[in-house]
mmCIF file of C-alpha atoms and ligand atoms in Angstrom:
data_model
loop_
_atom_site.group_PDB
_atom_site.id
_atom_site.type_symbol
_atom_site.label_atom_id
_atom_site.label_comp_id
_atom_site.label_asym_id
_atom_site.label_seq_id
_atom_site.Cartn_x
_atom_site.Cartn_y
_atom_site.Cartn_z
ATOM 1 C CA MET A 506 6.388 -54.674 345.297
ATOM 2 C CA PHE A 507 2.749 -55.681 345.692
ATOM 3 C CA PHE A 508 1.557 -58.155 343.071
ATOM 4 C CA THR A 509 -1.983 -58.108 341.726
ATOM 5 C CA ASP A 510 -3.460 -61.141 339.951
ATOM 6 C CA LYS A 511 -2.503 -59.547 336.650
ATOM 7 C CA SER A 512 1.051 -58.527 337.488
ATOM 8 C CA ALA A 513 1.689 -61.946 339.038
ATOM 9 C CA MET A 514 0.395 -63.577 335.840
ATOM 10 C CA LYS A 515 2.667 -61.312 333.813
ATOM 11 C CA ARG A 516 5.582 -62.636 335.838
ATOM 12 C CA ALA A 517 4.393 -66.230 335.324
ATOM 13 C CA ILE A 518 4.363 -65.586 331.558
ATOM 14 C CA GLU A 519 7.904 -64.143 331.702
ATOM 15 C CA LEU A 520 9.070 -67.265 333.510
ATOM 16 C CA ALA A 521 7.217 -69.514 331.055
ATOM 17 C CA LEU A 522 9.164 -67.967 328.165
ATOM 18 C CA ARG A 523 12.406 -69.246 329.689
ATOM 19 C CA GLY A 524 11.325 -72.661 328.411
ATOM 20 C CA THR A 525 11.514 -71.463 324.779
ATOM 21 C CA GLY A 526 13.258 -74.025 322.618
ATOM 22 C CA LYS A 527 13.546 -76.527 325.494
ATOM 23 C CA VAL A 528 10.071 -77.800 326.377
ATOM 24 C CA SER A 529 8.420 -78.507 323.028
ATOM 25 C CA PRO A 530 6.151 -80.424 322.359
ATOM 26 C CA ASN A 531 5.055 -79.487 325.896
ATOM 27 C CA PRO A 532 3.693 -76.000 326.596
ATOM 28 C CA ARG A 533 5.673 -73.120 328.096
ATOM 29 C CA VAL A 534 4.523 -72.780 331.677
ATOM 30 C CA GLY A 535 5.576 -70.454 334.499
ATOM 31 C CA CYS A 536 4.309 -70.280 338.067
ATOM 32 C CA VAL A 537 4.575 -67.895 341.006
ATOM 33 C CA ILE A 538 3.399 -68.339 344.583
ATOM 34 C CA LEU A 539 1.955 -65.289 346.325
ATOM 35 C CA GLU A 540 1.567 -64.630 350.035
ATOM 36 C CA ASN A 541 0.045 -61.308 351.048
ATOM 37 C CA GLY A 542 0.720 -59.936 347.564
ATOM 38 C CA GLN A 543 4.427 -60.867 347.677
ATOM 39 C CA ILE A 544 6.085 -63.488 345.489
ATOM 40 C CA ILE A 545 7.578 -66.106 347.816
ATOM 41 C CA ALA A 546 8.654 -68.558 345.092
ATOM 42 C CA GLU A 547 8.872 -68.985 341.332
ATOM 43 C CA GLY A 548 9.297 -71.868 338.952
ATOM 44 C CA TRP A 549 8.950 -72.797 335.297
ATOM 45 C CA HIS A 550 8.839 -75.852 333.088
ATOM 46 C CA GLU A 551 12.516 -76.042 332.151
ATOM 47 C CA GLU A 552 12.747 -79.013 329.828
ATOM 48 C CA PHE A 553 10.609 -81.598 328.113
ATOM 49 C CA GLY A 554 9.963 -84.531 330.433
ATOM 50 C CA GLY A 555 11.063 -82.499 333.449
ATOM 51 C CA PRO A 556 8.986 -81.301 336.415
ATOM 52 C CA HIS A 557 6.106 -78.941 335.687
ATOM 53 C CA ALA A 558 6.195 -75.262 336.613
ATOM 54 C CA GLU A 559 4.023 -75.718 339.717
ATOM 55 C CA VAL A 560 6.299 -78.460 341.078
ATOM 56 C CA MET A 561 9.358 -76.274 340.554
ATOM 57 C CA ALA A 562 7.776 -73.288 342.341
ATOM 58 C CA ILE A 563 6.586 -75.454 345.246
ATOM 59 C CA GLU A 564 10.047 -77.042 345.587
ATOM 60 C CA ASN A 565 11.703 -73.617 345.479
ATOM 61 C CA ALA A 566 9.463 -72.366 348.288
ATOM 62 C CA ALA A 567 10.777 -75.144 350.526
ATOM 63 C CA ARG A 568 7.845 -75.326 352.949
ATOM 64 C CA ASP A 569 5.163 -77.886 353.756
ATOM 65 C CA SER A 570 1.937 -75.959 353.849
ATOM 66 C CA PHE A 571 0.727 -73.081 351.700
ATOM 67 C CA GLU A 572 -2.415 -72.103 353.623
ATOM 68 C CA GLY A 573 -3.296 -68.509 352.760
ATOM 69 C CA CYS A 574 -1.122 -68.634 349.618
ATOM 70 C CA THR A 575 -2.151 -68.173 345.991
ATOM 71 C CA LEU A 576 -0.598 -70.145 343.151
ATOM 72 C CA VAL A 577 -0.534 -68.295 339.832
ATOM 73 C CA VAL A 578 0.097 -70.257 336.626
ATOM 74 C CA ASN A 579 -0.432 -69.442 332.949
ATOM 75 C CA LEU A 580 -1.831 -72.913 332.112
ATOM 76 C CA GLU A 581 -4.372 -74.981 334.012
ATOM 77 C CA PRO A 582 -2.608 -77.385 336.414
ATOM 78 C CA CYS A 583 -2.621 -80.880 334.988
ATOM 79 C CA SER A 584 -4.824 -83.630 336.387
ATOM 80 C CA HIS A 585 -3.369 -86.590 334.523
ATOM 81 C CA PHE A 586 -0.391 -88.885 334.859
ATOM 82 C CA GLY A 587 1.922 -88.024 331.960
ATOM 83 C CA LYS A 588 5.683 -88.185 332.332
ATOM 84 C CA THR A 589 5.033 -86.584 335.729
ATOM 85 C CA PRO A 590 2.222 -86.961 338.309
ATOM 86 C CA PRO A 591 -0.761 -84.542 338.406
ATOM 87 C CA CYS A 592 0.049 -81.013 339.599
ATOM 88 C CA ALA A 593 -3.549 -80.532 340.798
ATOM 89 C CA ASP A 594 -3.033 -83.305 343.400
ATOM 90 C CA LEU A 595 0.150 -81.665 344.662
ATOM 91 C CA ILE A 596 -1.560 -78.253 344.941
ATOM 92 C CA ILE A 597 -4.373 -79.831 346.992
ATOM 93 C CA GLU A 598 -1.915 -81.757 349.189
ATOM 94 C CA LYS A 599 0.058 -78.557 349.860
ATOM 95 C CA ARG A 600 -3.144 -76.803 351.007
ATOM 96 C CA PHE A 601 -3.136 -73.757 348.748
ATOM 97 C CA SER A 602 -6.052 -71.371 349.386
ATOM 98 C CA LYS A 603 -6.370 -70.000 345.890
ATOM 99 C CA VAL A 604 -5.235 -70.785 342.337
ATOM 100 C CA ILE A 605 -5.187 -68.306 339.462
ATOM 101 C CA VAL A 606 -5.076 -69.815 335.995
ATOM 102 C CA GLY A 607 -4.357 -68.039 332.702
ATOM 103 C CA MET A 608 -6.029 -70.510 330.381
ATOM 104 C CA ILE A 609 -7.659 -73.921 330.391
ATOM 105 C CA ASP A 610 -5.295 -76.647 329.128
ATOM 106 C CA PRO A 611 -6.356 -77.566 325.552
ATOM 107 C CA ASN A 612 -4.879 -81.040 326.102
ATOM 108 C CA PRO A 613 -7.954 -83.346 325.960
ATOM 109 C CA ASP A 614 -6.429 -85.359 328.853
ATOM 110 C CA VAL A 615 -6.746 -82.264 331.085
ATOM 111 C CA SER A 616 -9.129 -79.705 329.530
ATOM 112 C CA GLY A 617 -10.963 -78.393 332.580
ATOM 113 C CA SER A 618 -10.516 -81.415 334.831
ATOM 114 C CA GLY A 619 -7.525 -79.853 336.598
ATOM 115 C CA VAL A 620 -9.600 -76.832 337.618
ATOM 116 C CA GLN A 621 -12.535 -79.088 338.547
ATOM 117 C CA LYS A 622 -10.318 -81.195 340.793
ATOM 118 C CA LEU A 623 -9.063 -78.086 342.620
ATOM 119 C CA ARG A 624 -12.578 -76.694 343.078
ATOM 120 C CA ASP A 625 -13.866 -80.058 344.306
ATOM 121 C CA ALA A 626 -11.165 -79.910 346.976
ATOM 122 C CA GLY A 627 -12.507 -76.530 348.137
ATOM 123 C CA ILE A 628 -9.788 -74.360 346.560
ATOM 124 C CA GLU A 629 -10.910 -71.036 345.100
ATOM 125 C CA VAL A 630 -9.968 -70.990 341.409
ATOM 126 C CA GLU A 631 -10.047 -68.079 339.008
ATOM 127 C CA VAL A 632 -9.583 -68.726 335.287
ATOM 128 C CA GLY A 633 -8.827 -66.364 332.409
ATOM 129 C CA ILE A 634 -6.379 -63.776 333.811
ATOM 130 C CA LEU A 635 -4.404 -62.364 330.830
ATOM 131 C CA GLU A 636 -5.968 -65.164 328.823
ATOM 132 C CA GLU A 637 -5.106 -63.663 325.406
ATOM 133 C CA GLU A 638 -1.377 -63.463 326.240
ATOM 134 C CA CYS A 639 -1.449 -66.937 327.754
ATOM 135 C CA LYS A 640 -3.078 -68.379 324.643
ATOM 136 C CA TRP A 641 -0.616 -66.547 322.424
ATOM 137 C CA ILE A 642 2.537 -67.929 324.061
ATOM 138 C CA ASN A 643 1.197 -71.479 323.788
ATOM 139 C CA ARG A 644 -0.436 -71.228 320.358
ATOM 140 C CA PHE A 645 1.921 -73.888 318.932
ATOM 141 C CA PHE A 646 1.085 -76.314 321.723
ATOM 142 C CA SER A 647 -2.678 -75.653 321.382
ATOM 143 C CA LYS A 648 -2.735 -76.317 317.643
ATOM 144 C CA HIS A 649 -0.580 -79.417 317.957
ATOM 145 C CA ILE A 650 -2.432 -81.022 320.862
ATOM 146 C CA THR A 651 -5.899 -80.397 319.388
ATOM 147 C CA THR A 652 -5.243 -81.199 315.697
ATOM 148 C CA GLY A 653 -2.097 -83.345 315.588
ATOM 149 C CA LEU A 654 -0.601 -80.801 313.165
ATOM 150 C CA PRO A 655 2.182 -78.296 313.720
ATOM 151 C CA TYR A 656 1.416 -74.553 313.834
ATOM 152 C CA VAL A 657 2.546 -73.004 310.554
ATOM 153 C CA ILE A 658 4.115 -69.554 310.314
ATOM 154 C CA ALA A 659 4.865 -68.139 306.889
ATOM 155 C CA LYS A 660 7.569 -65.494 306.656
ATOM 156 C CA VAL A 661 7.881 -63.245 303.658
ATOM 157 C CA GLY A 662 10.566 -60.602 303.107
ATOM 158 C CA GLN A 663 9.384 -58.573 300.153
ATOM 159 C CA SER A 664 9.460 -55.287 298.267
ATOM 160 C CA LEU A 665 6.661 -52.701 298.374
ATOM 161 C CA ASP A 666 5.209 -54.328 295.280
ATOM 162 C CA GLY A 667 5.203 -57.838 296.734
ATOM 163 C CA CYS A 668 8.358 -59.283 295.176
ATOM 164 C CA ILE A 669 10.645 -61.659 297.039
ATOM 165 C CA ALA A 670 13.264 -61.695 294.282
ATOM 166 C CA THR A 671 14.155 -60.104 290.964
ATOM 167 C CA ASN A 672 13.321 -61.988 287.784
ATOM 168 C CA ARG A 673 16.911 -63.328 287.841
ATOM 169 C CA GLY A 674 16.297 -64.831 291.254
ATOM 170 C CA GLU A 675 18.347 -62.324 293.258
ATOM 171 C CA SER A 676 16.811 -62.134 296.720
ATOM 172 C CA LYS A 677 19.659 -61.413 299.153
ATOM 173 C CA TRP A 678 19.068 -58.903 300.806
ATOM 174 C CA ILE A 679 15.738 -57.263 300.181
ATOM 175 C CA THR A 680 14.910 -56.531 303.807
ATOM 176 C CA SER A 681 16.940 -54.650 306.439
ATOM 177 C CA GLU A 682 19.261 -56.027 309.079
ATOM 178 C CA GLU A 683 16.616 -55.270 311.748
ATOM 179 C CA SER A 684 14.104 -57.433 309.882
ATOM 180 C CA ARG A 685 16.603 -60.243 309.574
ATOM 181 C CA ARG A 686 17.244 -60.076 313.306
ATOM 182 C CA LYS A 687 13.529 -60.489 313.912
ATOM 183 C CA VAL A 688 13.563 -63.558 311.693
ATOM 184 C CA HIS A 689 16.295 -65.025 313.864
ATOM 185 C CA ILE A 690 14.100 -64.434 316.919
ATOM 186 C CA LEU A 691 11.307 -66.291 315.122
ATOM 187 C CA ARG A 692 13.641 -69.167 314.226
ATOM 188 C CA ASN A 693 14.534 -69.493 317.877
ATOM 189 C CA GLU A 694 10.826 -69.868 318.773
ATOM 190 C CA VAL A 695 9.903 -72.625 316.334
ATOM 191 C CA ASP A 696 10.800 -76.295 316.210
ATOM 192 C CA ALA A 697 11.593 -76.254 312.491
ATOM 193 C CA VAL A 698 12.322 -73.967 309.560
ATOM 194 C CA ALA A 699 11.361 -74.988 306.029
ATOM 195 C CA ILE A 700 12.392 -73.821 302.577
ATOM 196 C CA GLY A 701 11.800 -74.941 299.019
ATOM 197 C CA LYS A 702 14.341 -76.347 296.612
ATOM 198 C CA LYS A 703 14.942 -73.152 294.646
ATOM 199 C CA THR A 704 15.563 -71.112 297.784
ATOM 200 C CA ALA A 705 18.054 -73.739 298.961
ATOM 201 C CA GLN A 706 19.850 -73.472 295.641
ATOM 202 C CA LEU A 707 19.764 -69.707 295.138
ATOM 203 C CA ASP A 708 20.253 -68.461 298.707
ATOM 204 C CA ASN A 709 22.231 -71.428 300.048
ATOM 205 C CA PRO A 710 21.118 -70.503 303.591
ATOM 206 C CA LEU A 711 22.240 -71.969 306.916
ATOM 207 C CA LEU A 712 18.826 -71.476 308.571
ATOM 208 C CA THR A 713 20.460 -71.133 311.953
ATOM 209 C CA VAL A 714 19.778 -68.690 314.790
ATOM 210 C CA ARG A 715 22.361 -65.909 314.680
ATOM 211 C CA ASP A 716 22.733 -62.433 316.239
ATOM 212 C CA ILE A 717 20.777 -63.579 319.299
ATOM 213 C CA ASP A 718 21.316 -66.279 321.894
ATOM 214 C CA GLY A 719 19.119 -69.131 320.856
ATOM 215 C CA ILE A 720 18.574 -72.715 319.858
ATOM 216 C CA ASN A 721 18.743 -73.827 316.242
ATOM 217 C CA PRO A 722 15.518 -75.324 314.901
ATOM 218 C CA LYS A 723 15.404 -78.390 312.697
ATOM 219 C CA ARG A 724 15.978 -77.507 309.040
ATOM 220 C CA ILE A 725 13.665 -78.873 306.381
ATOM 221 C CA VAL A 726 14.054 -78.652 302.616
ATOM 222 C CA PHE A 727 11.309 -79.661 300.202
ATOM 223 C CA ASP A 728 13.046 -81.403 297.299
ATOM 224 C CA THR A 729 10.612 -83.813 295.604
ATOM 225 C CA ASP A 730 13.162 -85.630 293.419
ATOM 226 C CA LEU A 731 16.252 -85.206 295.603
ATOM 227 C CA THR A 732 18.112 -83.211 292.993
ATOM 228 C CA LEU A 733 19.783 -80.697 295.304
ATOM 229 C CA PRO A 734 23.616 -80.892 295.286
ATOM 230 C CA LEU A 735 25.413 -82.130 298.369
ATOM 231 C CA ASN A 736 27.679 -79.092 298.586
ATOM 232 C CA LEU A 737 24.952 -76.810 299.961
ATOM 233 C CA ASN A 738 25.543 -75.256 303.370
ATOM 234 C CA LEU A 739 22.582 -77.143 304.819
ATOM 235 C CA PHE A 740 24.240 -80.451 304.055
ATOM 236 C CA GLN A 741 27.676 -79.651 305.500
ATOM 237 C CA GLU A 742 28.998 -81.607 308.420
ATOM 238 C CA ASP A 743 28.087 -79.150 311.164
ATOM 239 C CA TYR A 744 24.500 -78.873 310.017
ATOM 240 C CA ARG A 745 23.426 -82.109 308.401
ATOM 241 C CA GLU A 746 22.491 -83.845 311.633
ATOM 242 C CA ASN A 747 19.579 -81.440 311.981
ATOM 243 C CA THR A 748 18.659 -81.317 308.286
ATOM 244 C CA TYR A 749 15.668 -83.119 306.822
ATOM 245 C CA ILE A 750 14.633 -83.423 303.188
ATOM 246 C CA CYS A 751 11.008 -84.009 302.245
ATOM 247 C CA CYS A 752 10.862 -86.038 299.062
ATOM 248 C CA SER A 753 8.556 -88.308 297.085
ATOM 249 C CA PRO A 754 8.366 -91.994 298.076
ATOM 250 C CA ASN A 755 9.891 -92.807 294.650
ATOM 251 C CA ALA A 756 12.929 -90.638 295.249
ATOM 252 C CA LEU A 757 13.534 -92.602 298.420
ATOM 253 C CA GLN A 758 14.445 -95.650 296.302
ATOM 254 C CA THR A 759 17.247 -93.901 294.396
ATOM 255 C CA ARG A 760 21.042 -94.010 294.833
ATOM 256 C CA LYS A 761 21.006 -90.322 295.713
ATOM 257 C CA ALA A 762 18.782 -91.174 298.653
ATOM 258 C CA GLU A 763 21.345 -93.720 299.850
ATOM 259 C CA THR A 764 24.160 -91.179 299.534
ATOM 260 C CA LEU A 765 22.212 -88.574 301.509
ATOM 261 C CA LYS A 766 21.300 -91.055 304.213
ATOM 262 C CA LEU A 767 24.906 -92.198 304.517
ATOM 263 C CA ALA A 768 25.885 -88.561 305.006
ATOM 264 C CA GLY A 769 23.493 -88.429 307.972
ATOM 265 C CA ILE A 770 20.762 -86.386 306.318
ATOM 266 C CA LYS A 771 17.272 -87.555 307.199
ATOM 267 C CA LEU A 772 14.768 -88.168 304.435
ATOM 268 C CA VAL A 773 11.050 -87.728 305.012
ATOM 269 C CA PRO A 774 8.861 -89.415 302.389
ATOM 270 C CA VAL A 775 5.762 -87.377 301.608
ATOM 271 C CA GLU A 776 2.750 -88.204 299.422
ATOM 272 C CA VAL A 777 2.712 -86.504 296.020
ATOM 273 C CA ASN A 778 -0.358 -84.626 294.709
ATOM 274 C CA ASP A 779 -1.741 -85.102 291.175
ATOM 275 C CA SER A 780 0.025 -81.847 290.305
ATOM 276 C CA GLY A 781 3.362 -83.483 291.179
ATOM 277 C CA LYS A 782 3.869 -81.346 294.280
ATOM 278 C CA LEU A 783 4.479 -82.727 297.743
ATOM 279 C CA ASN A 784 1.254 -82.872 299.728
ATOM 280 C CA ILE A 785 1.480 -80.310 302.521
ATOM 281 C CA PRO A 786 -0.899 -81.936 305.040
ATOM 282 C CA SER A 787 0.966 -85.255 304.783
ATOM 283 C CA ALA A 788 4.269 -83.423 305.219
ATOM 284 C CA LEU A 789 2.856 -81.756 308.316
ATOM 285 C CA TYR A 790 1.698 -85.073 309.781
ATOM 286 C CA ALA A 791 5.195 -86.438 309.144
ATOM 287 C CA PHE A 792 6.637 -83.449 311.027
ATOM 288 C CA THR A 793 4.335 -84.182 313.960
ATOM 289 C CA GLU A 794 5.852 -87.673 314.057
ATOM 290 C CA LEU A 795 9.240 -85.975 314.411
ATOM 291 C CA GLY A 796 7.981 -84.049 317.457
ATOM 292 C CA ILE A 797 7.644 -80.778 315.566
ATOM 293 C CA THR A 798 4.851 -78.536 316.884
ATOM 294 C CA SER A 799 5.685 -75.388 314.931
ATOM 295 C CA ILE A 800 7.270 -74.615 311.612
ATOM 296 C CA LEU A 801 8.474 -71.421 309.973
ATOM 297 C CA VAL A 802 8.101 -71.480 306.199
ATOM 298 C CA GLU A 803 10.689 -69.091 304.813
ATOM 299 C CA GLY A 804 10.027 -69.388 301.082
ATOM 300 C CA GLY A 805 10.287 -69.278 298.218
ATOM 301 C CA ALA A 806 7.201 -68.485 296.191
ATOM 302 C CA GLU A 807 6.571 -72.098 295.252
ATOM 303 C CA LEU A 808 6.554 -73.465 298.800
ATOM 304 C CA LEU A 809 4.633 -70.481 300.184
ATOM 305 C CA SER A 810 2.049 -70.922 297.423
ATOM 306 C CA ASN A 811 1.785 -74.645 298.095
ATOM 307 C CA PHE A 812 1.130 -73.945 301.798
ATOM 308 C CA ALA A 813 -1.410 -71.241 300.887
ATOM 309 C CA ALA A 814 -3.231 -73.535 298.461
ATOM 310 C CA SER A 815 -3.449 -76.188 301.197
ATOM 311 C CA GLN A 816 -4.874 -73.554 303.557
ATOM 312 C CA MET A 817 -2.254 -74.567 306.062
ATOM 313 C CA ILE A 818 -0.913 -71.164 307.138
ATOM 314 C CA ASP A 819 -1.814 -70.101 310.684
ATOM 315 C CA GLU A 820 0.285 -66.960 310.902
ATOM 316 C CA LEU A 821 2.016 -64.660 308.446
ATOM 317 C CA HIS A 822 4.968 -62.343 309.059
ATOM 318 C CA LEU A 823 5.394 -59.825 306.303
ATOM 319 C CA PHE A 824 8.601 -57.784 306.217
ATOM 320 C CA ILE A 825 8.168 -55.045 303.640
ATOM 321 C CA ALA A 826 11.245 -53.179 302.411
ATOM 322 C CA PRO A 827 10.811 -49.691 300.924
ATOM 323 C CA ILE A 828 11.877 -50.698 297.418
ATOM 324 C CA ILE A 829 10.078 -51.485 294.189
ATOM 325 C CA ILE A 830 11.293 -54.411 292.103
ATOM 326 C CA GLY A 831 8.673 -54.449 289.381
ATOM 327 C CA ASN A 832 8.996 -57.467 287.147
ATOM 328 C CA GLY A 833 10.123 -59.880 289.854
ATOM 329 C CA ILE A 834 9.029 -63.053 291.618
ATOM 330 C CA HIS A 835 5.923 -62.481 293.701
ATOM 331 C CA SER A 836 5.636 -64.043 297.141
ATOM 332 C CA PHE A 837 2.575 -66.223 296.478
ATOM 333 C CA GLU A 838 2.604 -66.165 292.668
ATOM 334 C CA LYS A 839 1.885 -69.892 292.240
ATOM 335 C CA PHE A 840 -1.236 -69.700 294.394
ATOM 336 C CA LYS A 841 -3.942 -69.284 291.781
ATOM 337 C CA ILE A 842 -7.543 -68.272 292.408
ATOM 338 C CA ASN A 843 -10.216 -66.818 290.173
ATOM 339 C CA TYR A 844 -12.564 -65.180 292.624
ATOM 340 C CA LEU A 845 -11.992 -62.968 295.633
ATOM 341 C CA LYS A 846 -14.113 -65.289 297.742
ATOM 342 C CA GLU A 847 -11.384 -67.912 297.313
ATOM 343 C CA SER A 848 -8.686 -65.642 298.734
ATOM 344 C CA LEU A 849 -7.004 -66.456 302.028
ATOM 345 C CA GLU A 850 -8.075 -64.081 304.769
ATOM 346 C CA PHE A 851 -5.920 -62.879 307.630
ATOM 347 C CA LYS A 852 -6.344 -60.565 310.589
ATOM 348 C CA LEU A 853 -3.753 -57.918 311.351
ATOM 349 C CA ARG A 854 -2.389 -58.420 314.877
ATOM 350 C CA ALA A 855 0.580 -56.072 315.000
ATOM 351 C CA LEU A 856 2.306 -53.493 312.873
ATOM 352 C CA THR A 857 5.796 -52.236 313.710
ATOM 353 C CA ASN A 858 8.774 -50.518 312.147
ATOM 354 C CA CYS A 859 11.834 -52.605 311.539
ATOM 355 C CA GLY A 860 14.495 -50.083 310.577
ATOM 356 C CA GLN A 861 13.212 -48.795 307.247
ATOM 357 C CA ASP A 862 10.994 -51.871 306.813
ATOM 358 C CA ILE A 863 7.442 -52.541 307.955
ATOM 359 C CA HIS A 864 6.775 -55.693 309.956
ATOM 360 C CA ALA A 865 3.146 -56.799 309.759
ATOM 361 C CA LEU A 866 1.981 -59.797 311.768
ATOM 362 C CA PHE A 867 -1.221 -61.539 310.697
ATOM 363 C CA THR A 868 -3.089 -64.572 311.971
ATOM 364 C CA VAL A 869 -5.785 -66.584 310.272
ATOM 365 C CA ASN A 870 -8.171 -66.141 313.197
HETATM 366 C C1 AOF B 927 1.270 -78.002 333.838
HETATM 367 N N1 AOF B 927 2.474 -77.428 334.096
HETATM 368 O O1 AOF B 927 4.553 -76.987 333.561
HETATM 369 C C2 AOF B 927 3.250 -78.248 332.080
HETATM 370 C C3 AOF B 927 1.990 -78.824 331.844
HETATM 371 O O2 AOF B 927 4.155 -85.680 330.199
HETATM 372 P P1 AOF B 927 4.015 -84.604 331.230
HETATM 373 O O3 AOF B 927 3.765 -85.130 332.604
HETATM 374 O O4 AOF B 927 5.114 -83.582 331.212
HETATM 375 O O5 AOF B 927 2.655 -83.823 330.880
HETATM 376 C C4 AOF B 927 2.581 -83.013 329.749
HETATM 377 C C5 AOF B 927 1.238 -82.363 329.693
HETATM 378 O O6 AOF B 927 1.030 -81.652 330.904
HETATM 379 C C6 AOF B 927 1.102 -81.323 328.587
HETATM 380 O O7 AOF B 927 0.578 -81.890 327.413
HETATM 381 C C7 AOF B 927 0.153 -80.320 329.193
HETATM 382 O O8 AOF B 927 -1.176 -80.757 329.068
HETATM 383 C C8 AOF B 927 0.568 -80.370 330.633
HETATM 384 N N2 AOF B 927 1.730 -79.481 330.766
HETATM 385 N N3 AOF B 927 1.045 -78.677 332.726
HETATM 386 O O9 AOF B 927 0.374 -77.889 334.666
HETATM 387 C C9 AOF B 927 3.475 -77.531 333.266
HETATM 388 N N4 AOF B 927 4.267 -78.372 331.228
HETATM 389 ZN ZN1 ZN B 928 1.429 -80.527 335.753
#
């Protein structure tokens, strides 16, 4: 098979995705080496702290000089000393003729200087091949490295009329099995999954990745006063090690806090707003401290509304089941505005069928 710049980049992206769940907070990076349109070696960033994709591909090629070869990578080769030495230096030393880059590295320590270094050494560099796709697969990394905040995905499984539960709180299962499978794929992609107190109580979820091969994210419950009972699934022995509760600094001083900590559950103190709700931006900064670059907010209405009111949602996945609930609990019902100009705006990115459900994917920009 003859590889063009684009098809080689497609392959680099495929390889990059193999790092899902293993490289965060680093980006997912894949690399192929082309000679006369043929791939002679491949590599990807396999684990956090490990060698970068370019190093892996170069090692796999097992040769000294790459004159006449093109290196294709979805993220600009690094130029800084992090946990590993600069890839740009290695590419120059190995005498590559050309480098094709998907996107500039948003990391301020790199941000164009990797490409500059290569060009200064006389290497032909092309930037921006399949740039949209490249940016998409590393959107968590980009947000995190440029703002210090995790990328926030809100997931809503609702009826045609926007309800996530009946007025008695019944919410299992509004959406189809296909939709739920997609949620498990999403869970596998993020570093953490978050729910509110009521959802923890009513649904008693595990928040694990099931039905697909994957890695379980960290599990976060927002429980301001630490009133949730210890017998919930999330707090059972097999799960508690990866379970975090966000609570008020006051709640941290209580006996319940001691009991939870002794059980191995981690408590994350978060500032409280005047309204008595946990402050979302300070929770997000606390998550960053825990190495979390992406979070999936799974409900309920209270937590989703709190995130909406803080304008902290980057992406929204709406799973719409073909049922009408009527007088139920609406997905964002606690998010109150008076004028349309105050509404949160999203852009539709994709619309697909999910069994009988509709899956709509929106981003903020
Ligand atoms: C690449 N290829 O495969 C990755 C890159 O601490 P380090 O040495 O692992 O450096 C991490 C930074 O390097 C990361 O923030 C990003 O800017 C870049 N990651 N770069 O050329 C890779 N993983
Ligand atoms: Zn590197």
